Coordinates of C-alpha atoms and ligand atoms in Angstrom, one line a residue:
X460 CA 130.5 182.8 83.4
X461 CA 129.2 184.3 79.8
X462 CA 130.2 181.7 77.5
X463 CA 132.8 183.4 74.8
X464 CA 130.9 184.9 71.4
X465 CA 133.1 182.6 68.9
X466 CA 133.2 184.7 65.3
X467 CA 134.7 183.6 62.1
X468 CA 137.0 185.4 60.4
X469 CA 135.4 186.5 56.7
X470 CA 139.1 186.6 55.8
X471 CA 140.8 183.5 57.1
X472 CA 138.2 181.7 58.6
X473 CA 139.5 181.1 61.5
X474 CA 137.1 181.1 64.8
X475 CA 138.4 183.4 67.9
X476 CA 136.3 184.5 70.8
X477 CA 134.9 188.4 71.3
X478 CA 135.9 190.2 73.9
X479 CA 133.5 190.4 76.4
X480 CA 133.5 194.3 75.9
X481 CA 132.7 194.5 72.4
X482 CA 129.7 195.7 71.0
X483 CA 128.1 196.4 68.0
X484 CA 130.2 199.0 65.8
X485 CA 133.5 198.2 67.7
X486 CA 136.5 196.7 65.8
X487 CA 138.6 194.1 66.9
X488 CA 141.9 192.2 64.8
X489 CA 141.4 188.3 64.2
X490 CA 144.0 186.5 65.9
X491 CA 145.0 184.9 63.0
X492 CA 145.8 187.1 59.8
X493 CA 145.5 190.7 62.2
X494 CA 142.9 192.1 59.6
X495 CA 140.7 194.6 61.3
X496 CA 137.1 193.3 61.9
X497 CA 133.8 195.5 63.1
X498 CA 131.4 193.8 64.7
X499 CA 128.0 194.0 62.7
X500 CA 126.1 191.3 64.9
X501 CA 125.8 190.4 68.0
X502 CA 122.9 187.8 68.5
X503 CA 124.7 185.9 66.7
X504 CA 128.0 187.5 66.4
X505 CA 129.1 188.4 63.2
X506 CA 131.8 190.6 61.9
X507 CA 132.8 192.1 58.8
X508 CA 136.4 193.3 57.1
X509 CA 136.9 196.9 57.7
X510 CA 137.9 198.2 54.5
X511 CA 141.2 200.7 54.6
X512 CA 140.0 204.2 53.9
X513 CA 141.2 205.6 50.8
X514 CA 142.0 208.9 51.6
X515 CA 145.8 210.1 51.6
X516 CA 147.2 207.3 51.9
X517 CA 148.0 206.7 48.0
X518 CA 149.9 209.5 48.4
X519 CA 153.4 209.7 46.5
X520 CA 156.3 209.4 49.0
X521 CA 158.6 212.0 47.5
X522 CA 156.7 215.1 47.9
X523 CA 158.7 218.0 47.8
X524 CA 159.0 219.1 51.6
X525 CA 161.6 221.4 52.8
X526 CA 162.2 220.1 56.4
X527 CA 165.7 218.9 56.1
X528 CA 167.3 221.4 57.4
X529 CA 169.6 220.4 60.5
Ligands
ZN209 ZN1 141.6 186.1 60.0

């Protein structure tokens, strides 16, 4: 039985195991603050915040869309 990959959490710091799965490039959520980690290492594991993309999503709210209709 593969012993589980323990990672630390750059954001909390809290240790949680990978998923057996995982590999390099995939993302997982810490178990303990849900902040979306990829996996940079593996030998030993390592993991890194995946930064929110900044595209669209600064958008203003109250854009002028006509789709209230009913
Ligand atoms: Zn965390």
């Amino acid at each position: 039985m593969p012993k589980a990959r323990m990672v630390k959490c750059p954001e909390c710091g809290d240790e949680f195991g990978l998923e057996d799965y995982l590999e390099i490039g995939d993302t997982c959520f810490c178990v303990s603050c849900d902040t979306e980690l990829k996996i940079t290492k593996l030998d030993p594991p390592q993991v890194e915040v995946v930064q929110p993309l900044d595209d669209e999503s600064d958008f203003d709210e109250e854009g002028d869309e006509d789709i209230e209709e009913f």
